[in-house]
Amino acid sequence: MAFGKPDLGSIVPKGTEFDPALVNKMMGKFGHGGFLDMEYVGHGADWVELAIDWREDLVADPDTGILASAVIISLMDNATSMSIWTKLGEFRPQVTMDLRIDYLRPSPSGERVYGRGICYHLTNSIGFVRGFAHNGNPDEPLAHASGTFIRIGDRVS
């Protein structure tokens, strides 16, 4: 895993549509996204779904095998953030202003966790998101997310 600042402008050429699979691959080489090995699962016009496989080093309680909450927070932060870029069709710098995660149940030991982020509204400076985490059945969520991101810059490229 490399550390440093990713050059997203070099992989998202000006005039091309934002590609969440490509950007996730690039982001997977850096920081916590790289450490967690987040995998791109799919996307639509306003949503992105990522996943993280259960690993022993991500466990909060060795007696139960339950994942640390920070894993779910990072997954949802990335999925919701990418949903904004997907809805915009371009990468623009932004920062998490507020992200609330409501846990409904723990993720069982050994289970893969999926996180779907949905951008439901954009203004000139704010992206509004919601989402949910699950273990393969979206009808049985383990957490809900809602938040806002401040869009701070122009298109990068």
CSV table of C-alpha atoms in Angstrom, one decimal:
chain,number,residue,atom,x,y,z
A,1,MET,CA,0.0,0.0,0.0
A,2,ALA,CA,1.3,3.4,-0.9
A,3,PHE,CA,0.9,6.5,1.2
A,4,GLY,CA,0.5,10.1,0.0
A,5,LYS,CA,-1.9,12.1,-2.0
A,6,PRO,CA,-3.7,10.4,-4.9
A,7,ASP,CA,-3.6,12.2,-8.2
A,8,LEU,CA,-7.3,11.7,-9.1
A,9,GLY,CA,-7.0,14.3,-11.9
A,10,SER,CA,-4.7,12.0,-13.8
A,11,ILE,CA,-7.2,9.1,-13.9
A,12,VAL,CA,-10.3,11.2,-14.4
A,13,PRO,CA,-9.5,13.1,-17.6
A,14,LYS,CA,-11.4,16.3,-18.3
A,15,GLY,CA,-14.5,15.8,-20.2
A,16,THR,CA,-15.1,12.2,-19.1
A,17,GLU,CA,-17.8,10.8,-16.9
A,18,PHE,CA,-16.8,10.0,-13.3
A,19,ASP,CA,-16.2,6.2,-12.9
A,20,PRO,CA,-16.6,5.0,-9.3
A,21,ALA,CA,-14.9,1.6,-10.1
A,22,LEU,CA,-11.8,3.3,-11.4
A,23,VAL,CA,-11.6,5.9,-8.6
A,24,ASN,CA,-12.1,3.2,-5.9
A,25,LYS,CA,-9.2,1.3,-7.5
A,26,MET,CA,-7.1,4.4,-7.2
A,27,MET,CA,-8.2,5.2,-3.7
A,28,GLY,CA,-7.5,1.6,-2.7
A,29,LYS,CA,-3.8,2.4,-2.9
A,30,PHE,CA,-3.9,5.0,-0.2
A,31,GLY,CA,-4.9,5.6,3.5
A,32,HIS,CA,-7.7,3.8,5.2
A,33,GLY,CA,-9.4,2.8,2.0
A,34,GLY,CA,-6.3,0.8,1.1
A,35,PHE,CA,-5.9,-0.6,4.5
A,36,LEU,CA,-9.5,-1.8,4.6
A,37,ASP,CA,-9.3,-3.1,1.0
A,38,MET,CA,-12.7,-1.7,0.0
A,39,GLU,CA,-14.1,-3.3,-3.1
A,40,TYR,CA,-16.3,-1.7,-5.7
A,41,VAL,CA,-19.6,-3.6,-6.0
A,42,GLY,CA,-21.8,-1.5,-8.3
A,43,HIS,CA,-23.4,1.9,-8.9
A,44,GLY,CA,-26.3,3.7,-10.5
A,45,ALA,CA,-27.1,7.3,-11.3
A,46,ASP,CA,-27.0,8.5,-7.7
A,47,TRP,CA,-25.6,5.5,-5.6
A,48,VAL,CA,-22.4,3.6,-5.1
A,49,GLU,CA,-22.0,0.2,-3.3
A,50,LEU,CA,-18.7,-0.9,-1.8
A,51,ALA,CA,-17.8,-3.9,0.4
A,52,ILE,CA,-15.3,-5.0,2.9
A,53,ASP,CA,-14.5,-8.6,3.7
A,54,TRP,CA,-14.3,-9.6,7.4
A,55,ARG,CA,-10.8,-9.9,8.7
A,56,GLU,CA,-9.5,-10.8,12.1
A,57,ASP,CA,-7.5,-7.6,12.3
A,58,LEU,CA,-10.7,-5.5,11.9
A,59,VAL,CA,-12.4,-7.2,14.9
A,60,ALA,CA,-13.4,-5.1,17.9
A,61,ASP,CA,-14.1,-8.0,20.3
A,62,PRO,CA,-12.1,-11.2,19.8
A,63,ASP,CA,-14.6,-13.2,21.8
A,64,THR,CA,-17.4,-12.5,19.4
A,65,GLY,CA,-15.6,-11.6,16.1
A,66,ILE,CA,-17.8,-8.5,15.7
A,67,LEU,CA,-16.2,-5.9,13.5
A,68,ALA,CA,-15.0,-2.6,14.9
A,69,SER,CA,-17.5,0.3,14.3
A,70,ALA,CA,-14.8,2.3,12.6
A,71,VAL,CA,-14.8,-0.2,9.7
A,72,ILE,CA,-18.5,0.5,9.1
A,73,ILE,CA,-18.0,4.3,9.5
A,74,SER,CA,-15.2,4.3,6.9
A,75,LEU,CA,-17.2,2.1,4.5
A,76,MET,CA,-20.2,4.4,4.7
A,77,ASP,CA,-18.1,7.6,4.5
A,78,ASN,CA,-16.5,6.3,1.2
A,79,ALA,CA,-19.8,5.0,-0.3
A,80,THR,CA,-21.8,8.1,0.4
A,81,SER,CA,-19.0,10.4,-0.7
A,82,MET,CA,-18.6,8.6,-4.0
A,83,SER,CA,-22.4,8.7,-4.5
A,84,ILE,CA,-22.1,12.5,-4.8
A,85,TRP,CA,-19.4,12.3,-7.4
A,86,THR,CA,-21.4,9.7,-9.3
A,87,LYS,CA,-24.5,11.9,-9.3
A,88,LEU,CA,-22.4,14.9,-10.4
A,89,GLY,CA,-20.7,12.8,-13.0
A,90,GLU,CA,-17.3,14.3,-12.0
A,91,PHE,CA,-14.8,14.4,-9.2
A,92,ARG,CA,-14.7,17.6,-7.1
A,93,PRO,CA,-13.0,18.0,-3.7
A,94,GLN,CA,-15.3,17.7,-0.7
A,95,VAL,CA,-15.1,17.1,3.0
A,96,THR,CA,-17.4,15.2,5.3
A,97,MET,CA,-19.4,17.9,7.3
A,98,ASP,CA,-21.6,15.4,9.2
A,99,LEU,CA,-22.1,11.7,9.0
A,100,ARG,CA,-24.4,9.9,11.4
A,101,ILE,CA,-24.4,6.1,11.6
A,102,ASP,CA,-27.2,4.4,13.4
A,103,TYR,CA,-26.3,0.8,14.3
A,104,LEU,CA,-29.2,-1.6,14.2
A,105,ARG,CA,-27.3,-4.8,14.9
A,106,PRO,CA,-23.7,-6.0,14.8
A,107,SER,CA,-22.1,-7.6,11.7
A,108,PRO,CA,-21.6,-11.3,12.5
A,109,SER,CA,-18.2,-12.9,12.6
A,110,GLY,CA,-16.9,-13.9,9.1
A,111,GLU,CA,-19.5,-11.9,7.2
A,112,ARG,CA,-18.7,-9.5,4.4
A,113,VAL,CA,-20.2,-6.0,4.8
A,114,TYR,CA,-21.7,-4.0,2.0
A,115,GLY,CA,-22.2,-0.3,2.2
A,116,ARG,CA,-24.6,1.6,-0.2
A,117,GLY,CA,-24.4,5.4,-0.3
A,118,ILE,CA,-27.1,7.4,-2.0
A,119,CYS,CA,-26.9,11.1,-2.9
A,120,TYR,CA,-30.5,12.4,-2.8
A,121,HIS,CA,-29.9,16.2,-3.1
A,122,LEU,CA,-27.2,18.6,-4.3
A,123,THR,CA,-26.8,22.4,-3.8
A,124,ASN,CA,-24.0,24.5,-5.1
A,125,SER,CA,-22.0,23.7,-2.0
A,126,ILE,CA,-23.6,20.8,-0.1
A,127,GLY,CA,-24.2,17.1,-1.0
A,128,PHE,CA,-26.9,15.4,1.0
A,129,VAL,CA,-26.6,11.6,1.4
A,130,ARG,CA,-28.1,8.6,3.1
A,131,GLY,CA,-27.3,4.9,3.0
A,132,PHE,CA,-27.2,1.6,4.7
A,133,ALA,CA,-24.8,-1.3,5.5
A,134,HIS,CA,-25.8,-4.9,5.2
A,135,ASN,CA,-24.3,-8.4,5.0
A,136,GLY,CA,-25.8,-9.3,1.6
A,137,ASN,CA,-29.5,-8.8,2.2
A,138,PRO,CA,-30.4,-5.1,1.9
A,139,ASP,CA,-33.7,-5.9,3.6
A,140,GLU,CA,-31.8,-6.7,6.8
A,141,PRO,CA,-29.6,-3.7,7.3
A,142,LEU,CA,-27.0,-3.5,10.1
A,143,ALA,CA,-26.7,0.3,10.0
A,144,HIS,CA,-28.2,3.4,8.5
A,145,ALA,CA,-26.3,6.4,7.5
A,146,SER,CA,-27.2,10.1,6.8
A,147,GLY,CA,-25.0,13.0,6.3
A,148,THR,CA,-23.8,16.0,4.4
A,149,PHE,CA,-20.6,16.9,2.5
A,150,ILE,CA,-19.2,20.3,1.8
A,151,ARG,CA,-18.1,20.6,-1.9
A,152,ILE,CA,-15.0,22.9,-1.7
A,153,GLY,CA,-13.6,23.0,-5.2
A,154,ASP,CA,-13.9,22.8,-8.9
A,155,ARG,CA,-13.5,19.7,-11.0
A,156,VAL,CA,-10.1,18.1,-10.6
A,157,SER,CA,-8.3,17.5,-13.9
